[in-house]
GROMACS .gro file of C-alpha atoms in nm:
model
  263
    1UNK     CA    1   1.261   8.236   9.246
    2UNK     CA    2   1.595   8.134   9.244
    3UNK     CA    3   1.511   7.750   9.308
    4UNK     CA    4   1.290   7.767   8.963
    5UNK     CA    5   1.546   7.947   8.746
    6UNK     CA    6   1.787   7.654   8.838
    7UNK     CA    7   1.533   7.422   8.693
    8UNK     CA    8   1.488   7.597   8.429
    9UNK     CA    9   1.862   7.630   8.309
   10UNK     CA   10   1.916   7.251   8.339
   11UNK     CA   11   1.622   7.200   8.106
   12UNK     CA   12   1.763   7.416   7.885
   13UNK     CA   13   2.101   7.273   7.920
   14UNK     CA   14   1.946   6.953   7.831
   15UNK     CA   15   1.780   7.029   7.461
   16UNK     CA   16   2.070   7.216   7.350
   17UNK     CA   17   2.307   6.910   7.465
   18UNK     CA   18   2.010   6.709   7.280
   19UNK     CA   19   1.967   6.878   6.991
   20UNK     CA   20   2.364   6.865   6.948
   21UNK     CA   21   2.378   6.468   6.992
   22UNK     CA   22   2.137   6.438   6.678
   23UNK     CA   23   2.332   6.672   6.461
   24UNK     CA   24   2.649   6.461   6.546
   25UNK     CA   25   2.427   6.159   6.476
   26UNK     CA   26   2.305   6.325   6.146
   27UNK     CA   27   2.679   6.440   6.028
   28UNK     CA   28   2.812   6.058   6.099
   29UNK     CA   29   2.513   5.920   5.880
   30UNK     CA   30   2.600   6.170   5.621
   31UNK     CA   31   2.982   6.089   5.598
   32UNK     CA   32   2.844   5.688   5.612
   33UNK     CA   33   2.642   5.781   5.323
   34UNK     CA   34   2.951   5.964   5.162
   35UNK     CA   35   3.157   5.650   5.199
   36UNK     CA   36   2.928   5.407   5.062
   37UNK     CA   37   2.894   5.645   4.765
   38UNK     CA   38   3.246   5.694   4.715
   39UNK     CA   39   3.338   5.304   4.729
   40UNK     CA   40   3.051   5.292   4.427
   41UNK     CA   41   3.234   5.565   4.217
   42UNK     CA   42   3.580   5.332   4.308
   43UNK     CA   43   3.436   5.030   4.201
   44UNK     CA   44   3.247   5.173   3.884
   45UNK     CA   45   3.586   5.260   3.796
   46UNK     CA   46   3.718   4.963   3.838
   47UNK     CA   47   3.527   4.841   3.584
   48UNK     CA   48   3.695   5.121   3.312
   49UNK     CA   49   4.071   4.876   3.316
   50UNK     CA   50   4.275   4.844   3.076
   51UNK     CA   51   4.471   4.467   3.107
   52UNK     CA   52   4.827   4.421   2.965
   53UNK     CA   53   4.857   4.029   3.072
   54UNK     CA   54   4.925   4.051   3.439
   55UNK     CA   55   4.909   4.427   3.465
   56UNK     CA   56   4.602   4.650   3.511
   57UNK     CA   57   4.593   5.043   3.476
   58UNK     CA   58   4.346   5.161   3.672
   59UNK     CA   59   4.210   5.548   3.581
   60UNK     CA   60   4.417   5.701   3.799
   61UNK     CA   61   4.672   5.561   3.638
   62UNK     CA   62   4.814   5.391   3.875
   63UNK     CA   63   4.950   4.964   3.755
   64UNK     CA   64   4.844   4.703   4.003
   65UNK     CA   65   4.979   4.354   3.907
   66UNK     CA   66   4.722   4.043   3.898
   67UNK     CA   67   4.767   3.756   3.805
   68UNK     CA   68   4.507   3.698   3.519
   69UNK     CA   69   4.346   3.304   3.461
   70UNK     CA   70   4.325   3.146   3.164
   71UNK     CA   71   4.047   3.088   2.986
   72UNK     CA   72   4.058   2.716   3.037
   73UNK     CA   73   4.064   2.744   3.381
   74UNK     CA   74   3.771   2.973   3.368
   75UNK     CA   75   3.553   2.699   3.182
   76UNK     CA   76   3.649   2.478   3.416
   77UNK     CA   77   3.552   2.649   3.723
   78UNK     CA   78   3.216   2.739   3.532
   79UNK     CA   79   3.193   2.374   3.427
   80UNK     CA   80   3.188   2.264   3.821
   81UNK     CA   81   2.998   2.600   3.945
   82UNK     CA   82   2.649   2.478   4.118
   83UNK     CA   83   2.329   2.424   3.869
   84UNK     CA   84   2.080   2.731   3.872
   85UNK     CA   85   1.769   2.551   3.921
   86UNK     CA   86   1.434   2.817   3.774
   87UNK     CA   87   1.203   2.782   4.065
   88UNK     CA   88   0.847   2.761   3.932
   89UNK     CA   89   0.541   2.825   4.169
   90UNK     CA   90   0.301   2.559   4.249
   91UNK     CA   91   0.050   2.733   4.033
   92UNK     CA   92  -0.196   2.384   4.065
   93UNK     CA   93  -0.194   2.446   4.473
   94UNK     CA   94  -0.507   2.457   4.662
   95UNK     CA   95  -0.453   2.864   4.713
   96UNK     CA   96  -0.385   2.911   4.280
   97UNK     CA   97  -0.753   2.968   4.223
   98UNK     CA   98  -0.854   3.156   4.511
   99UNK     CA   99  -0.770   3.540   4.413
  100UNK     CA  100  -0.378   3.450   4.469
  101UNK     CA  101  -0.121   3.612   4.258
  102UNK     CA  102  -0.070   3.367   3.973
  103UNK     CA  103  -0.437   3.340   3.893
  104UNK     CA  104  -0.338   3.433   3.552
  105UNK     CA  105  -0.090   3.152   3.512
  106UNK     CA  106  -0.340   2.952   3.634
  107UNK     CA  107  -0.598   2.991   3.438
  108UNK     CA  108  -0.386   3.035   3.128
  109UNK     CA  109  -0.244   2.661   3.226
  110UNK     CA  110  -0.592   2.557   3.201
  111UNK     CA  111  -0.719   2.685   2.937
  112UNK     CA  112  -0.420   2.495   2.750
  113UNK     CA  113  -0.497   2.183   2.881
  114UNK     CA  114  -0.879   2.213   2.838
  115UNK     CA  115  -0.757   2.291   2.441
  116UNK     CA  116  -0.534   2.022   2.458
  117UNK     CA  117  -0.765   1.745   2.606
  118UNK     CA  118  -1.017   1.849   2.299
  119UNK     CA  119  -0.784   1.824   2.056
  120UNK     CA  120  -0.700   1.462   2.166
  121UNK     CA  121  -1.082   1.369   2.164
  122UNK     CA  122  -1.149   1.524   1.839
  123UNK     CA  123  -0.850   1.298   1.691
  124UNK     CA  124  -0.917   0.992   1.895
  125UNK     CA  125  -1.330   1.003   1.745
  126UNK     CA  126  -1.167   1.079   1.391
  127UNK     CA  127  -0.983   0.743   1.408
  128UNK     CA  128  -1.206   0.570   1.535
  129UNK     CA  129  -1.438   0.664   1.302
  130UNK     CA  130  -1.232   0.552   0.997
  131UNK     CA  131  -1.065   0.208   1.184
  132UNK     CA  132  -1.494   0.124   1.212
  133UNK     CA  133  -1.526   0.248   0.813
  134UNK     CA  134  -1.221   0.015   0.708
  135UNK     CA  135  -1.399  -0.261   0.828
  136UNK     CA  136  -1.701  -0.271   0.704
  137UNK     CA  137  -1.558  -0.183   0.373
  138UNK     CA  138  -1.304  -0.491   0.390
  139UNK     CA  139  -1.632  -0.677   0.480
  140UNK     CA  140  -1.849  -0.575   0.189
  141UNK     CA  141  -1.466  -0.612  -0.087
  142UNK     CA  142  -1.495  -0.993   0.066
  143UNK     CA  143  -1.836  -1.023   0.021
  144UNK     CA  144  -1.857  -0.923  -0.349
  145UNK     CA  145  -1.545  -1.103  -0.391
  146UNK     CA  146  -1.697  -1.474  -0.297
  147UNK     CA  147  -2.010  -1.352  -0.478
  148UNK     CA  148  -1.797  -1.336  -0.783
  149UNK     CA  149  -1.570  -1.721  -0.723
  150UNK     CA  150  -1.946  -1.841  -0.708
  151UNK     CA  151  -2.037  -1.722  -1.038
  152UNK     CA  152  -1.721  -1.784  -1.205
  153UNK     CA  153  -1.730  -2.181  -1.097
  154UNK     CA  154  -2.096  -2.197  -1.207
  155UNK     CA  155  -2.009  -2.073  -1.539
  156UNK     CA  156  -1.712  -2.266  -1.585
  157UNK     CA  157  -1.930  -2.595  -1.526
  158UNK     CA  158  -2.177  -2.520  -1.754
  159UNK     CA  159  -1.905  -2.439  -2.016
  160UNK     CA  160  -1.744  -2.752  -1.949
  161UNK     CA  161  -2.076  -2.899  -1.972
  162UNK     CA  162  -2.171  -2.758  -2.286
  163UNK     CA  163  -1.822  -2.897  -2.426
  164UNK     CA  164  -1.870  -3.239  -2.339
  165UNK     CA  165  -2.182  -3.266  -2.519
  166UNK     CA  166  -2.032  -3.110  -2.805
  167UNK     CA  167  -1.766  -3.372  -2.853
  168UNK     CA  168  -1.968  -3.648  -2.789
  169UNK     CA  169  -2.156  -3.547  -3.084
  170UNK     CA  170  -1.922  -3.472  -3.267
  171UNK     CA  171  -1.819  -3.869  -3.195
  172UNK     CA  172  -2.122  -4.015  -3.258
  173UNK     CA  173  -2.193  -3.828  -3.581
  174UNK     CA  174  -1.796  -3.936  -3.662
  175UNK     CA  175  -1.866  -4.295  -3.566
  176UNK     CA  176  -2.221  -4.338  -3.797
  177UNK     CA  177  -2.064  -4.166  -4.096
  178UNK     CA  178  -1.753  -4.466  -4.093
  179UNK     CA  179  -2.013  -4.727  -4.026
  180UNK     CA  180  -2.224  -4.608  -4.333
  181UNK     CA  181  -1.959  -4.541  -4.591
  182UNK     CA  182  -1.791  -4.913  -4.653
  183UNK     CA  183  -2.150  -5.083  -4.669
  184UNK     CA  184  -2.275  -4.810  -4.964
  185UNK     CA  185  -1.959  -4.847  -5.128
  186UNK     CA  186  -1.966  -5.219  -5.161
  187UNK     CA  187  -2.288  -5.287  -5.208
  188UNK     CA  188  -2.433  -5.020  -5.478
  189UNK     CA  189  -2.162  -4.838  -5.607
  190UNK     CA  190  -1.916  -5.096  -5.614
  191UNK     CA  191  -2.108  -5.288  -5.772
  192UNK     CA  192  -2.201  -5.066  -6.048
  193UNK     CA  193  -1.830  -4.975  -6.120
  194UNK     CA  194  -1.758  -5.340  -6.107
  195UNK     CA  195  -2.023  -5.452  -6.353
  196UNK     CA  196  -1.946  -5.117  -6.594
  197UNK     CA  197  -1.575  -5.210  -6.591
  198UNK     CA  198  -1.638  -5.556  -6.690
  199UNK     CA  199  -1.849  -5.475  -6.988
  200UNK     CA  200  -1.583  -5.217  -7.035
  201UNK     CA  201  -1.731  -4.865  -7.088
  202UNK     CA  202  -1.504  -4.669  -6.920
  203UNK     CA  203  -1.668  -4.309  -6.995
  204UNK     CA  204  -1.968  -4.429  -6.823
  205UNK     CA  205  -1.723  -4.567  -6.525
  206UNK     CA  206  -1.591  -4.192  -6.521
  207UNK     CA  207  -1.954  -4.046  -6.527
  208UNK     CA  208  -2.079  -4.273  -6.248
  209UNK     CA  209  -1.755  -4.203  -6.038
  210UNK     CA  210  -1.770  -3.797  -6.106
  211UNK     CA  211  -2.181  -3.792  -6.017
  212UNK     CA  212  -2.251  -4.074  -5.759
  213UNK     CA  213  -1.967  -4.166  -5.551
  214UNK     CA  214  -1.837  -3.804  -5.454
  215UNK     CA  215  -2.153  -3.648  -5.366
  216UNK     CA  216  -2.196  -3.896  -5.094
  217UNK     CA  217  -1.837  -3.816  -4.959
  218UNK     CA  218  -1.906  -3.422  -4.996
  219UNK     CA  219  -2.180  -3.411  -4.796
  220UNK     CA  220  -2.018  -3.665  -4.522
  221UNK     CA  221  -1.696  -3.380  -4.494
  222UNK     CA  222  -1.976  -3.056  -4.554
  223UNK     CA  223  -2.109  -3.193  -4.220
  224UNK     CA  224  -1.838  -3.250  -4.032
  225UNK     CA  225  -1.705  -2.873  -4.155
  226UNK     CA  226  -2.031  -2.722  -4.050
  227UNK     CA  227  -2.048  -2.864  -3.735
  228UNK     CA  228  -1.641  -2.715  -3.640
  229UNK     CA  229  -1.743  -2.427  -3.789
  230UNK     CA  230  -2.055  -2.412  -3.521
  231UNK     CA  231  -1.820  -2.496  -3.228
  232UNK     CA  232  -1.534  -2.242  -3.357
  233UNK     CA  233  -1.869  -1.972  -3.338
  234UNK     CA  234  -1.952  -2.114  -3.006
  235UNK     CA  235  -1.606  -2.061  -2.868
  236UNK     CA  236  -1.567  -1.735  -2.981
  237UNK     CA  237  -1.892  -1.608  -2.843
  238UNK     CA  238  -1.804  -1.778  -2.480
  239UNK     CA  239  -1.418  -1.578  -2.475
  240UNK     CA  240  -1.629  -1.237  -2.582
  241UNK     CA  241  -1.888  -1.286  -2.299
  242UNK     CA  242  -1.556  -1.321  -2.063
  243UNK     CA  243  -1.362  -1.024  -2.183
  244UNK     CA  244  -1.708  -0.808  -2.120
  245UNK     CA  245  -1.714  -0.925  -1.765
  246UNK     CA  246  -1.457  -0.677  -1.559
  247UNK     CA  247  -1.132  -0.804  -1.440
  248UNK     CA  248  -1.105  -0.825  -1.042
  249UNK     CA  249  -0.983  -0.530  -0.837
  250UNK     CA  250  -0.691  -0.512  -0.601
  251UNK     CA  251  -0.891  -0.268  -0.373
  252UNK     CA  252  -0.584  -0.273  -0.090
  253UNK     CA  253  -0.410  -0.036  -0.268
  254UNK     CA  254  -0.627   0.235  -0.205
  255UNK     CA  255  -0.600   0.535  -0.054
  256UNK     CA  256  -0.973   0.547   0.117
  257UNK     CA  257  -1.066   0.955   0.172
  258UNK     CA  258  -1.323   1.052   0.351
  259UNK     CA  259  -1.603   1.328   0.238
  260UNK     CA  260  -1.539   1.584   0.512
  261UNK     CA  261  -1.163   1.557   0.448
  262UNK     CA  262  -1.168   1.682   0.047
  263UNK     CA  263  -1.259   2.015   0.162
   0.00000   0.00000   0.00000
C-alpha cells in the first residue's frame, strides 16, 4: 500500500511540475508578443516627427539630433539604387494551358493575337486587292491612250492629204487662167480696140471696154474667190470636228475609290 501511494505522488508531482513549465512557457510567449507589439506602437510613432533641420521631436517630446541629407544626395542615391525588374510569368509555357493559374492570361494573350493576325490578313487582301486593280486600270488608260495617237495620225494624214490636193488645184486653175488671158487679149479684143481707135470712135472704144473686156476678168477673179471661199469653209469645218473631239485626260491624278469603301 505504501509502495503504490509513492508512485502515485511522483506522478502527481510530475503534472503539476508539467502543467507549471507550460504556463511559464505561455507567460514568456505573451510578454514576446507584448514586445513585438510595443516596438510597433514605437515605431508608428516614429513616423508622427516633427523635423527642425537636424533636430527631431519625437511625441514624447523628447529632441534627438540627426543629421538630415539633402535632397541632392537623396536623388543621387535613388539614381544608383538597383533597377526593379516586373517579373512576368511564362504564360506561353508548356503547363499555361493545362488548368494552371494564368489560364486566363493565357487565353486572353491569345485571343489578342488571333484578333491581331486577322486584322493583318484582312489589310494585307485589301491591298492587294487594289495594287492588282491599279494595274489593270493603268493597262486599259494606255490602251485607250495609243488607240487615240492612232486615230489622231490617221486624221492628220488625210487632212494633210486633202490640203495638198487643194493647192494643187488651186495652181493649176491659177496657171490656165494666166495662160488664157494674154492670147484673148491680143488676139480679139485687142484687136477690136485697136481697129475702133484708129477709125477713132472713142464711145464705142468705151462701150467695148465697159461690156467685153471686164466680164472676162470678173469671172477669172469670181473663180478664184469662190474657190478660197470653199477652202476657208473647209477649214473651218475640219477645226469644229477637232474641238468636238474631247481633250486627253491626265488620269494620274486621281484619287481611285473603291465601291465598298464609299459606305
Amino acid at each position: 500500500m505504501i509502495a503504490s501511494l509513492i508512485f502515485v505522488k511522483r506522478d502527481i508531482v510530475k503534472t503539476v511540475r508539467g502543467r507549471e513549465k507550460k504556463k511559464e512557457k505561455r507567460k514568456k510567449k505573451n510578454e514576446k508578443r507584448k514586445t513585438k507589439k510595443e516596438k510597433r506602437k514605437k515605431k508608428k510613432n516614429k513616423m508622427d516627427l516633427k523635423t527642425v533641420d537636424d533636430e527631431i521631436m519625437l511625441s514624447d517630446g523628447r529632441v534627438i539630433k540627426i543629421p538630415v541629407k539633402k535632397s541632392e544626395e537623396n536623388i543621387k542615391e535613388k539614381e544608383m539604387g538597383k533597377i526593379k525588374v516586373e517579373k512576368i510569368p511564362n504564360v506561353w509555357g508548356s503547363s499555361a494551358g493545362a488548368g494552371s493559374d494564368y489560364f486566363d492570361l493565357y487565353r486572353k494573350q491569345r485571343n489578342q493575337e488571333n484578333e491581331r493576325m486577322e486584322l493583318m490578313e484582312k489589310k494585307w487582301k485589301e491591298y492587294t486587292e487594289n495594287q492588282i486593280f491599279q494595274c489593270k486600270r493603268k493597262e486599259k488608260i494606255e490602251y485607250i491612250e495609243k488607240k487615240r495617237l492612232k486615230k489622231k495620225n490617221k486624221r492628220l494624214i488625210k487632212k494633210n492629204k486633202i490640203r495638198e490636193l487643194r493647192n494643187s488645184k488651186k495652181a493649176n486653175k491659177i496657171e490656165t487662167t494666166t495662160k488664157d488671158s494674154p492670147t484673148k487679149l491680143n488676139t480679139g479684143i485687142g484687136k477690136e480696140v485697136t481697129d475702133q481707135v484708129e477709125n477713132g470712135d472713142a464711145h464705142v472704144v468705151a462701150k467695148s471696154g465697159t461690156e467685153t473686156v471686164p466680164k472676162n476678168c470678173h469671172s477669172v477673179l469670181q473663180s478664184d474667190e469662190g474657190n478660197l471661199r470653199m477652202s476657208d469653209q473647209d477649214e473651218a469645218e475640219t477645226e469644229e470636228v477637232e474641238q468636238l473631239h474631247a481633250p486627253p485626260v491626265d488620269t494620274n491624278s486621281f484619287l481611285v475609290v473603291k465601291e465598298d469603301e464609299l459606305f
